Structures are given as C-alpha cells and as structure tokens.
JSON list of C-alpha atoms in Angstrom, two decimals:
[
{"chain": "A", "resi": 18, "resn": "LEU", "atom": "CA", "xyz": [-12.90, -3.30, -28.80]},
{"chain": "A", "resi": 19, "resn": "ASN", "atom": "CA", "xyz": [-11.15, -6.27, -27.16]},
{"chain": "A", "resi": 20, "resn": "ASN", "atom": "CA", "xyz": [-12.68, -5.40, -23.80]},
{"chain": "A", "resi": 21, "resn": "THR", "atom": "CA", "xyz": [-13.92, -8.91, -23.00]},
{"chain": "A", "resi": 22, "resn": "ASP", "atom": "CA", "xyz": [-11.27, -9.48, -20.32]},
{"chain": "A", "resi": 23, "resn": "VAL", "atom": "CA", "xyz": [-12.13, -6.15, -18.68]},
{"chain": "A", "resi": 24, "resn": "TYR", "atom": "CA", "xyz": [-15.81, -7.11, -18.69]},
{"chain": "A", "resi": 25, "resn": "LYS", "atom": "CA", "xyz": [-15.09, -10.50, -17.12]},
{"chain": "A", "resi": 26, "resn": "ARG", "atom": "CA", "xyz": [-12.94, -8.93, -14.43]},
{"chain": "A", "resi": 27, "resn": "GLN", "atom": "CA", "xyz": [-15.69, -6.44, -13.53]},
{"chain": "A", "resi": 28, "resn": "VAL", "atom": "CA", "xyz": [-18.28, -9.23, -13.37]},
{"chain": "A", "resi": 29, "resn": "LYS", "atom": "CA", "xyz": [-16.03, -11.21, -11.00]},
{"chain": "A", "resi": 30, "resn": "ILE", "atom": "CA", "xyz": [-15.98, -8.46, -8.39]},
{"chain": "A", "resi": 31, "resn": "ILE", "atom": "CA", "xyz": [-19.77, -8.18, -8.11]},
{"chain": "A", "resi": 32, "resn": "GLU", "atom": "CA", "xyz": [-20.16, -11.18, -5.77]},
{"chain": "A", "resi": 33, "resn": "PRO", "atom": "CA", "xyz": [-17.50, -10.08, -3.24]},
{"chain": "A", "resi": 34, "resn": "LEU", "atom": "CA", "xyz": [-18.83, -6.53, -3.34]},
{"chain": "A", "resi": 35, "resn": "VAL", "atom": "CA", "xyz": [-22.36, -7.74, -2.53]},
{"chain": "A", "resi": 36, "resn": "PHE", "atom": "CA", "xyz": [-20.92, -9.82, 0.33]},
{"chain": "A", "resi": 37, "resn": "MET", "atom": "CA", "xyz": [-19.03, -6.78, 1.66]},
{"chain": "A", "resi": 38, "resn": "GLN", "atom": "CA", "xyz": [-22.17, -4.66, 1.48]},
{"chain": "A", "resi": 39, "resn": "TYR", "atom": "CA", "xyz": [-24.17, -7.28, 3.36]},
{"chain": "A", "resi": 40, "resn": "ARG", "atom": "CA", "xyz": [-21.48, -7.93, 5.97]},
{"chain": "A", "resi": 41, "resn": "GLY", "atom": "CA", "xyz": [-20.62, -4.34, 6.85]},
{"chain": "A", "resi": 42, "resn": "ILE", "atom": "CA", "xyz": [-18.04, -3.24, 9.43]},
{"chain": "A", "resi": 43, "resn": "ARG", "atom": "CA", "xyz": [-18.46, -3.24, 13.19]},
{"chain": "A", "resi": 44, "resn": "ILE", "atom": "CA", "xyz": [-18.63, 0.23, 14.73]},
{"chain": "A", "resi": 45, "resn": "ASP", "atom": "CA", "xyz": [-17.57, 1.46, 18.18]},
{"chain": "A", "resi": 46, "resn": "THR", "atom": "CA", "xyz": [-20.84, 3.38, 18.52]},
{"chain": "A", "resi": 47, "resn": "ASP", "atom": "CA", "xyz": [-20.30, 4.55, 22.10]},
{"chain": "A", "resi": 48, "resn": "ASN", "atom": "CA", "xyz": [-17.03, 6.28, 21.32]},
{"chain": "A", "resi": 49, "resn": "ILE", "atom": "CA", "xyz": [-18.12, 7.65, 17.95]},
{"chain": "A", "resi": 50, "resn": "HIS", "atom": "CA", "xyz": [-21.14, 9.28, 19.63]},
{"chain": "A", "resi": 51, "resn": "LYS", "atom": "CA", "xyz": [-18.83, 10.66, 22.31]},
{"chain": "A", "resi": 52, "resn": "ALA", "atom": "CA", "xyz": [-16.55, 12.07, 19.60]},
{"chain": "A", "resi": 53, "resn": "SER", "atom": "CA", "xyz": [-19.57, 13.75, 18.01]},
{"chain": "A", "resi": 54, "resn": "GLU", "atom": "CA", "xyz": [-20.44, 15.43, 21.31]},
{"chain": "A", "resi": 55, "resn": "GLU", "atom": "CA", "xyz": [-16.82, 16.58, 21.72]},
{"chain": "A", "resi": 56, "resn": "ALA", "atom": "CA", "xyz": [-16.88, 18.06, 18.22]},
{"chain": "A", "resi": 57, "resn": "GLU", "atom": "CA", "xyz": [-20.04, 19.98, 19.14]},
{"chain": "A", "resi": 58, "resn": "ASP", "atom": "CA", "xyz": [-18.31, 21.28, 22.27]},
{"chain": "A", "resi": 59, "resn": "GLU", "atom": "CA", "xyz": [-15.39, 22.49, 20.13]},
{"chain": "A", "resi": 60, "resn": "LEU", "atom": "CA", "xyz": [-17.71, 24.29, 17.72]},
{"chain": "A", "resi": 61, "resn": "ILE", "atom": "CA", "xyz": [-19.38, 26.51, 20.34]},
{"chain": "A", "resi": 62, "resn": "PRO", "atom": "CA", "xyz": [-16.27, 28.54, 21.39]},
{"chain": "A", "resi": 63, "resn": "LEU", "atom": "CA", "xyz": [-15.16, 28.83, 17.74]},
{"chain": "A", "resi": 64, "resn": "LEU", "atom": "CA", "xyz": [-18.52, 30.35, 16.76]},
{"chain": "A", "resi": 65, "resn": "ASP", "atom": "CA", "xyz": [-18.44, 32.65, 19.79]},
{"chain": "A", "resi": 66, "resn": "LYS", "atom": "CA", "xyz": [-14.95, 33.83, 18.83]},
{"chain": "A", "resi": 67, "resn": "LEU", "atom": "CA", "xyz": [-16.01, 34.42, 15.22]},
{"chain": "A", "resi": 68, "resn": "TYR", "atom": "CA", "xyz": [-19.06, 36.48, 16.30]},
{"chain": "A", "resi": 69, "resn": "GLU", "atom": "CA", "xyz": [-16.91, 38.46, 18.71]},
{"chain": "A", "resi": 70, "resn": "MET", "atom": "CA", "xyz": [-14.29, 39.30, 16.10]},
{"chain": "A", "resi": 71, "resn": "ALA", "atom": "CA", "xyz": [-16.86, 40.14, 13.45]},
{"chain": "A", "resi": 72, "resn": "GLY", "atom": "CA", "xyz": [-19.01, 42.15, 15.83]},
{"chain": "A", "resi": 73, "resn": "ARG", "atom": "CA", "xyz": [-22.07, 40.32, 14.54]},
{"chain": "A", "resi": 74, "resn": "GLU", "atom": "CA", "xyz": [-23.44, 36.82, 14.00]},
{"chain": "A", "resi": 75, "resn": "LEU", "atom": "CA", "xyz": [-21.81, 35.42, 10.88]},
{"chain": "A", "resi": 76, "resn": "ASN", "atom": "CA", "xyz": [-22.99, 32.21, 9.21]},
{"chain": "A", "resi": 77, "resn": "PRO", "atom": "CA", "xyz": [-19.84, 30.35, 8.04]},
{"chain": "A", "resi": 78, "resn": "ASN", "atom": "CA", "xyz": [-21.89, 28.70, 5.28]},
{"chain": "A", "resi": 79, "resn": "SER", "atom": "CA", "xyz": [-23.62, 31.83, 3.96]},
{"chain": "A", "resi": 80, "resn": "PRO", "atom": "CA", "xyz": [-21.86, 33.14, 0.81]},
{"chain": "A", "resi": 81, "resn": "LYS", "atom": "CA", "xyz": [-23.96, 36.32, 0.96]},
{"chain": "A", "resi": 82, "resn": "GLN", "atom": "CA", "xyz": [-23.01, 37.15, 4.55]},
{"chain": "A", "resi": 83, "resn": "LEU", "atom": "CA", "xyz": [-19.33, 36.27, 4.00]},
{"chain": "A", "resi": 84, "resn": "LYS", "atom": "CA", "xyz": [-19.06, 38.32, 0.79]},
{"chain": "A", "resi": 85, "resn": "ASP", "atom": "CA", "xyz": [-20.59, 41.28, 2.58]},
{"chain": "A", "resi": 86, "resn": "TYR", "atom": "CA", "xyz": [-18.22, 40.90, 5.53]},
{"chain": "A", "resi": 87, "resn": "PHE", "atom": "CA", "xyz": [-14.88, 40.09, 3.87]},
{"chain": "A", "resi": 88, "resn": "TYR", "atom": "CA", "xyz": [-15.21, 42.04, 0.62]},
{"chain": "A", "resi": 89, "resn": "GLY", "atom": "CA", "xyz": [-17.54, 44.76, 1.83]},
{"chain": "A", "resi": 90, "resn": "HIS", "atom": "CA", "xyz": [-16.98, 45.47, 5.52]},
{"chain": "A", "resi": 91, "resn": "LEU", "atom": "CA", "xyz": [-13.26, 44.50, 5.64]},
{"chain": "A", "resi": 92, "resn": "GLY", "atom": "CA", "xyz": [-12.60, 45.68, 2.09]},
{"chain": "A", "resi": 93, "resn": "HIS", "atom": "CA", "xyz": [-10.53, 42.74, 0.85]},
{"chain": "A", "resi": 94, "resn": "THR", "atom": "CA", "xyz": [-10.20, 42.28, -2.90]},
{"chain": "A", "resi": 95, "resn": "PRO", "atom": "CA", "xyz": [-12.83, 39.73, -3.97]},
{"chain": "A", "resi": 96, "resn": "ILE", "atom": "CA", "xyz": [-11.35, 36.30, -4.64]},
{"chain": "A", "resi": 97, "resn": "LYS", "atom": "CA", "xyz": [-12.63, 34.47, -7.69]},
{"chain": "A", "resi": 98, "resn": "ASP", "atom": "CA", "xyz": [-12.88, 30.81, -8.56]},
{"chain": "A", "resi": 99, "resn": "LYS", "atom": "CA", "xyz": [-13.63, 29.98, -12.21]},
{"chain": "A", "resi": 100, "resn": "GLY", "atom": "CA", "xyz": [-14.57, 33.59, -12.83]},
{"chain": "A", "resi": 101, "resn": "SER", "atom": "CA", "xyz": [-17.07, 33.92, -9.97]},
{"chain": "A", "resi": 102, "resn": "ILE", "atom": "CA", "xyz": [-16.58, 35.67, -6.63]},
{"chain": "A", "resi": 103, "resn": "THR", "atom": "CA", "xyz": [-16.25, 32.99, -3.98]},
{"chain": "A", "resi": 104, "resn": "THR", "atom": "CA", "xyz": [-16.18, 32.55, -0.21]},
{"chain": "A", "resi": 105, "resn": "GLY", "atom": "CA", "xyz": [-15.36, 28.84, -0.49]},
{"chain": "A", "resi": 106, "resn": "GLU", "atom": "CA", "xyz": [-12.34, 26.97, 0.81]},
{"chain": "A", "resi": 107, "resn": "VAL", "atom": "CA", "xyz": [-9.97, 28.53, -1.74]},
{"chain": "A", "resi": 108, "resn": "ALA", "atom": "CA", "xyz": [-10.99, 32.05, -0.68]},
{"chain": "A", "resi": 109, "resn": "MET", "atom": "CA", "xyz": [-10.84, 31.32, 3.06]},
{"chain": "A", "resi": 110, "resn": "LYS", "atom": "CA", "xyz": [-7.36, 29.79, 2.70]},
{"chain": "A", "resi": 111, "resn": "GLN", "atom": "CA", "xyz": [-6.09, 32.80, 0.76]},
{"chain": "A", "resi": 112, "resn": "LEU", "atom": "CA", "xyz": [-7.54, 35.25, 3.27]},
{"chain": "A", "resi": 113, "resn": "SER", "atom": "CA", "xyz": [-6.18, 33.17, 6.14]},
{"chain": "A", "resi": 114, "resn": "ALA", "atom": "CA", "xyz": [-2.71, 33.27, 4.54]},
{"chain": "A", "resi": 115, "resn": "LEU", "atom": "CA", "xyz": [-3.04, 37.08, 4.51]},
{"chain": "A", "resi": 116, "resn": "GLY", "atom": "CA", "xyz": [-3.54, 37.00, 8.27]},
{"chain": "A", "resi": 117, "resn": "VAL", "atom": "CA", "xyz": [-7.32, 37.35, 8.35]},
{"chain": "A", "resi": 118, "resn": "LYS", "atom": "CA", "xyz": [-8.12, 35.42, 11.54]},
{"chain": "A", "resi": 119, "resn": "GLU", "atom": "CA", "xyz": [-11.86, 35.23, 10.88]},
{"chain": "A", "resi": 120, "resn": "ALA", "atom": "CA", "xyz": [-11.17, 33.23, 7.70]},
{"chain": "A", "resi": 121, "resn": "SER", "atom": "CA", "xyz": [-8.98, 30.82, 9.65]},
{"chain": "A", "resi": 122, "resn": "ILE", "atom": "CA", "xyz": [-11.73, 30.30, 12.22]},
{"chain": "A", "resi": 123, "resn": "ILE", "atom": "CA", "xyz": [-14.30, 29.69, 9.47]},
{"chain": "A", "resi": 124, "resn": "LEU", "atom": "CA", "xyz": [-12.04, 26.99, 7.97]},
{"chain": "A", "resi": 125, "resn": "SER", "atom": "CA", "xyz": [-11.85, 25.28, 11.38]},
{"chain": "A", "resi": 126, "resn": "ILE", "atom": "CA", "xyz": [-15.63, 25.49, 11.85]},
{"chain": "A", "resi": 127, "resn": "ARG", "atom": "CA", "xyz": [-16.34, 24.06, 8.41]},
{"chain": "A", "resi": 128, "resn": "LYS", "atom": "CA", "xyz": [-13.87, 21.22, 8.95]},
{"chain": "A", "resi": 129, "resn": "LEU", "atom": "CA", "xyz": [-15.45, 20.30, 12.29]},
{"chain": "A", "resi": 130, "resn": "ARG", "atom": "CA", "xyz": [-18.98, 20.48, 10.89]},
{"chain": "A", "resi": 131, "resn": "LYS", "atom": "CA", "xyz": [-18.01, 18.26, 7.96]},
{"chain": "A", "resi": 132, "resn": "LEU", "atom": "CA", "xyz": [-16.37, 15.74, 10.30]},
{"chain": "A", "resi": 133, "resn": "LYS", "atom": "CA", "xyz": [-19.37, 15.72, 12.62]},
{"chain": "A", "resi": 134, "resn": "GLY", "atom": "CA", "xyz": [-22.21, 15.89, 10.10]},
{"chain": "A", "resi": 135, "resn": "THR", "atom": "CA", "xyz": [-20.86, 13.52, 7.46]},
{"chain": "A", "resi": 136, "resn": "TYR", "atom": "CA", "xyz": [-18.88, 10.98, 9.49]},
{"chain": "A", "resi": 137, "resn": "LEU", "atom": "CA", "xyz": [-19.48, 11.11, 13.26]},
{"chain": "A", "resi": 138, "resn": "ASP", "atom": "CA", "xyz": [-23.27, 11.48, 12.97]},
{"chain": "A", "resi": 139, "resn": "MET", "atom": "CA", "xyz": [-23.57, 8.93, 10.18]},
{"chain": "A", "resi": 140, "resn": "LYS", "atom": "CA", "xyz": [-26.59, 6.64, 10.34]},
{"chain": "A", "resi": 141, "resn": "PHE", "atom": "CA", "xyz": [-25.42, 3.10, 11.09]},
{"chain": "A", "resi": 142, "resn": "ARG", "atom": "CA", "xyz": [-27.38, -0.11, 10.73]},
{"chain": "A", "resi": 143, "resn": "PRO", "atom": "CA", "xyz": [-29.46, -1.31, 13.73]},
{"chain": "A", "resi": 144, "resn": "ASP", "atom": "CA", "xyz": [-26.80, -4.03, 14.30]},
{"chain": "A", "resi": 145, "resn": "ASN", "atom": "CA", "xyz": [-24.22, -1.22, 14.85]},
{"chain": "A", "resi": 146, "resn": "ARG", "atom": "CA", "xyz": [-22.38, -1.91, 11.61]},
{"chain": "A", "resi": 147, "resn": "PHE", "atom": "CA", "xyz": [-21.27, 0.51, 8.92]},
{"chain": "A", "resi": 148, "resn": "ALA", "atom": "CA", "xyz": [-22.74, -0.28, 5.52]},
{"chain": "A", "resi": 149, "resn": "THR", "atom": "CA", "xyz": [-21.90, 1.01, 2.07]},
{"chain": "A", "resi": 150, "resn": "SER", "atom": "CA", "xyz": [-23.25, 0.55, -1.44]},
{"chain": "A", "resi": 151, "resn": "PHE", "atom": "CA", "xyz": [-20.56, -0.24, -4.01]},
{"chain": "A", "resi": 152, "resn": "LYS", "atom": "CA", "xyz": [-20.82, 0.62, -7.70]},
{"chain": "A", "resi": 153, "resn": "PRO", "atom": "CA", "xyz": [-18.58, -1.76, -9.69]},
{"chain": "A", "resi": 154, "resn": "VAL", "atom": "CA", "xyz": [-17.99, 0.78, -12.47]},
{"chain": "A", "resi": 155, "resn": "GLY", "atom": "CA", "xyz": [-18.79, 3.95, -10.59]},
{"chain": "A", "resi": 156, "resn": "THR", "atom": "CA", "xyz": [-16.25, 6.18, -12.32]},
{"chain": "A", "resi": 157, "resn": "LYS", "atom": "CA", "xyz": [-15.46, 6.97, -15.95]},
{"chain": "A", "resi": 158, "resn": "ASN", "atom": "CA", "xyz": [-12.21, 5.01, -15.85]},
{"chain": "A", "resi": 159, "resn": "GLY", "atom": "CA", "xyz": [-13.73, 1.95, -14.22]},
{"chain": "A", "resi": 160, "resn": "ARG", "atom": "CA", "xyz": [-12.76, 2.39, -10.59]},
{"chain": "A", "resi": 161, "resn": "LEU", "atom": "CA", "xyz": [-15.16, 1.54, -7.78]},
{"chain": "A", "resi": 162, "resn": "SER", "atom": "CA", "xyz": [-17.27, 4.20, -6.15]},
{"chain": "A", "resi": 163, "resn": "ALA", "atom": "CA", "xyz": [-19.36, 3.92, -3.00]},
{"chain": "A", "resi": 164, "resn": "ALA", "atom": "CA", "xyz": [-22.24, 5.69, -1.28]},
{"chain": "A", "resi": 165, "resn": "LYS", "atom": "CA", "xyz": [-24.85, 5.17, 1.44]},
{"chain": "A", "resi": 166, "resn": "THR", "atom": "CA", "xyz": [-27.18, 2.20, 1.04]},
{"chain": "A", "resi": 167, "resn": "ILE", "atom": "CA", "xyz": [-30.66, 2.40, -0.47]},
{"chain": "A", "resi": 168, "resn": "GLN", "atom": "CA", "xyz": [-31.99, 2.16, 3.10]},
{"chain": "A", "resi": 169, "resn": "GLY", "atom": "CA", "xyz": [-30.05, 5.33, 3.96]},
{"chain": "A", "resi": 170, "resn": "PHE", "atom": "CA", "xyz": [-27.42, 3.67, 6.16]},
{"chain": "A", "resi": 171, "resn": "GLY", "atom": "CA", "xyz": [-23.68, 4.32, 6.09]},
{"chain": "A", "resi": 172, "resn": "GLY", "atom": "CA", "xyz": [-21.92, 6.31, 3.40]},
{"chain": "A", "resi": 173, "resn": "ASN", "atom": "CA", "xyz": [-18.90, 6.42, 1.13]},
{"chain": "A", "resi": 174, "resn": "SER", "atom": "CA", "xyz": [-16.38, 3.89, 2.45]},
{"chain": "A", "resi": 175, "resn": "GLN", "atom": "CA", "xyz": [-13.62, 5.20, 0.19]},
{"chain": "A", "resi": 176, "resn": "ASN", "atom": "CA", "xyz": [-13.09, 8.63, 1.72]},
{"chain": "A", "resi": 177, "resn": "LEU", "atom": "CA", "xyz": [-13.32, 8.04, 5.47]},
{"chain": "A", "resi": 178, "resn": "PRO", "atom": "CA", "xyz": [-11.01, 10.46, 7.30]},
{"chain": "A", "resi": 179, "resn": "TYR", "atom": "CA", "xyz": [-8.17, 9.02, 9.33]},
{"chain": "A", "resi": 180, "resn": "LEU", "atom": "CA", "xyz": [-9.68, 10.51, 12.50]},
{"chain": "A", "resi": 181, "resn": "VAL", "atom": "CA", "xyz": [-12.81, 8.33, 12.30]},
{"chain": "A", "resi": 182, "resn": "LYS", "atom": "CA", "xyz": [-11.22, 5.07, 11.16]},
{"chain": "A", "resi": 183, "resn": "LYS", "atom": "CA", "xyz": [-10.28, 4.20, 14.74]},
{"chain": "A", "resi": 184, "resn": "TYR", "atom": "CA", "xyz": [-14.01, 3.69, 15.44]},
{"chain": "A", "resi": 185, "resn": "TYR", "atom": "CA", "xyz": [-14.24, 0.99, 12.72]},
{"chain": "A", "resi": 186, "resn": "LEU", "atom": "CA", "xyz": [-13.48, -2.36, 14.34]},
{"chain": "A", "resi": 187, "resn": "ALA", "atom": "CA", "xyz": [-12.40, -5.76, 13.07]},
{"chain": "A", "resi": 188, "resn": "ASP", "atom": "CA", "xyz": [-14.63, -8.71, 13.90]},
{"chain": "A", "resi": 189, "resn": "GLU", "atom": "CA", "xyz": [-13.34, -11.23, 16.42]},
{"chain": "A", "resi": 190, "resn": "GLY", "atom": "CA", "xyz": [-10.41, -13.15, 14.98]},
{"chain": "A", "resi": 191, "resn": "TYR", "atom": "CA", "xyz": [-9.83, -10.71, 12.11]},
{"chain": "A", "resi": 192, "resn": "LEU", "atom": "CA", "xyz": [-7.61, -7.74, 11.36]},
{"chain": "A", "resi": 193, "resn": "ILE", "atom": "CA", "xyz": [-8.30, -4.58, 9.39]},
{"chain": "A", "resi": 194, "resn": "TYR", "atom": "CA", "xyz": [-5.52, -3.16, 7.25]},
{"chain": "A", "resi": 195, "resn": "GLU", "atom": "CA", "xyz": [-5.30, -0.56, 4.53]},
{"chain": "A", "resi": 196, "resn": "ILE", "atom": "CA", "xyz": [-3.32, -0.62, 1.28]},
{"chain": "A", "resi": 197, "resn": "ASP", "atom": "CA", "xyz": [-3.08, 1.90, -1.51]},
{"chain": "A", "resi": 198, "resn": "LEU", "atom": "CA", "xyz": [-1.22, 2.07, -4.81]},
{"chain": "A", "resi": 199, "resn": "SER", "atom": "CA", "xyz": [1.16, 5.00, -5.19]},
{"chain": "A", "resi": 200, "resn": "GLN", "atom": "CA", "xyz": [-0.04, 7.37, -7.95]},
{"chain": "A", "resi": 201, "resn": "ALA", "atom": "CA", "xyz": [-1.25, 4.37, -9.96]},
{"chain": "A", "resi": 202, "resn": "GLU", "atom": "CA", "xyz": [-3.04, 6.24, -12.74]},
{"chain": "A", "resi": 203, "resn": "ASN", "atom": "CA", "xyz": [-0.18, 8.71, -13.19]},
{"chain": "A", "resi": 204, "resn": "ARG", "atom": "CA", "xyz": [2.26, 5.81, -13.55]},
{"chain": "A", "resi": 205, "resn": "LEU", "atom": "CA", "xyz": [0.04, 4.04, -16.08]},
{"chain": "A", "resi": 206, "resn": "MET", "atom": "CA", "xyz": [-0.22, 7.20, -18.18]},
{"chain": "A", "resi": 207, "resn": "ALA", "atom": "CA", "xyz": [3.53, 7.77, -17.99]},
{"chain": "A", "resi": 208, "resn": "TYR", "atom": "CA", "xyz": [4.42, 4.29, -19.25]},
{"chain": "A", "resi": 209, "resn": "ILE", "atom": "CA", "xyz": [1.63, 3.91, -21.80]},
{"chain": "A", "resi": 210, "resn": "SER", "atom": "CA", "xyz": [2.24, 7.34, -23.37]},
{"chain": "A", "resi": 211, "resn": "PRO", "atom": "CA", "xyz": [5.27, 6.93, -23.04]},
{"chain": "A", "resi": 212, "resn": "GLU", "atom": "CA", "xyz": [6.21, 10.19, -21.28]},
{"chain": "A", "resi": 213, "resn": "LEU", "atom": "CA", "xyz": [9.94, 9.77, -20.68]},
{"chain": "A", "resi": 214, "resn": "GLU", "atom": "CA", "xyz": [10.39, 12.64, -18.23]},
{"chain": "A", "resi": 215, "resn": "MET", "atom": "CA", "xyz": [7.61, 11.32, -16.00]},
{"chain": "A", "resi": 216, "resn": "ILE", "atom": "CA", "xyz": [9.03, 7.80, -16.20]},
{"chain": "A", "resi": 217, "resn": "LYS", "atom": "CA", "xyz": [12.44, 9.11, -15.13]},
{"chain": "A", "resi": 218, "resn": "ALA", "atom": "CA", "xyz": [10.83, 10.95, -12.23]},
{"chain": "A", "resi": 219, "resn": "PHE", "atom": "CA", "xyz": [8.99, 7.84, -11.03]},
{"chain": "A", "resi": 220, "resn": "GLU", "atom": "CA", "xyz": [12.10, 5.68, -11.38]},
{"chain": "A", "resi": 221, "resn": "ALA", "atom": "CA", "xyz": [14.11, 8.22, -9.36]},
{"chain": "A", "resi": 222, "resn": "GLY", "atom": "CA", "xyz": [11.47, 8.49, -6.66]},
{"chain": "A", "resi": 223, "resn": "VAL", "atom": "CA", "xyz": [10.77, 12.16, -7.40]},
{"chain": "A", "resi": 224, "resn": "ASP", "atom": "CA", "xyz": [7.47, 13.63, -6.16]},
{"chain": "A", "resi": 225, "resn": "ILE", "atom": "CA", "xyz": [6.02, 14.76, -9.49]},
{"chain": "A", "resi": 226, "resn": "HIS", "atom": "CA", "xyz": [3.45, 16.92, -7.74]}
]
C-alpha cells in the first residue's frame, strides 16, 4: 500500500512521546486547588437558585428528573436527539434560547462541574507534575490521542480548557507556547479531492463553517 514512509514517521515519534510522558509538565498546585474551591463556591448559589425556581431539588445530571420537570411539569415539547428524547446539552441550549432560565442555570452548573471534576481536581503526580499517556496512532486517521497514565495520573493533554492552562508552568529556562494548524484536515480533503469551491473558499479566507 506504499505506507512505509507513514510507518517510519509514526515510529520516529515514539521516543519523543515517551520522553514527554516521563517528563510531564510542572503544575501550580496551590492556585489550581484554590480555583477548585472557588468553583465549588460558585456552584452552591447556582444550585440554590435552581431549586428555588423549580420549587424542588432538581439533579442537573438526572435525565429522569429533568424530563419530568421540563416536559412534564413545565409542558415544553420534548426535544429529541437522534430520535430519542433528551435533556442533554442540545436540549438545555434550545430551552435556554426559549427563555427557560432553569435550563440556562443547568448549563452553567454542568460547565462548572466539568471544569472542576475533570480538570481542576485532576490527580497529579507526587512531584506536582501533569502527566499524560500518548497513543501514537490513537485515531482512525493517524492523529495522536492522549489519556491519563496507567497509574491514574493526569489526563488528556489535548483538550485542556484555556481557563486551566495558566496553571501549567514552564520549567526554569523554558517557555511554553501553543500552535495549531487551521482546519488542516478540511484543507487536505479540499485539495486532494479536488473540491474547487472549498479550495476557492480557503484561498479567499472564507470561514467555510
């Protein structure tokens, strides 16, 4: 299949990936723990407000309770996702756009809980460094993927929110910077196809989305 060059390129990245996994990234643990406590403080009044508006305790992560409240008690038309009634992000955004304040509060609560539970309360190594486990061919099209280590430390280094990146510190004498290719896969598909309208859009700087 003439994939020898691809294979060699993938093999080459294994050594630097192992080094990166071993090295890790220094973490400002004091401030990230403080941010976690602040997120918890923000959650309490949001939950109180939700309970007050609903007139009952409402679990933002309980599909059963939310279906009963929004589609039963409030009488909104059930929102479906792939044919099934949903109370997920799509549904909450639609209800929020209709002016349903409880849905807007639930979105805020879920966002804070995700930020706190997945990123701010992440388990770091004993040396206060973030670790990740890279998979050299972790996706179908050959891109890297990442996850927590086999010891349970760290997490996915490829989807860290902007809000938490400020707690990831460069070692003494080094800088951290971030680069990203602009719609790389879309551009490849446009030129390889070739899809002339997409090519024109890219050349003209049009946002194809």
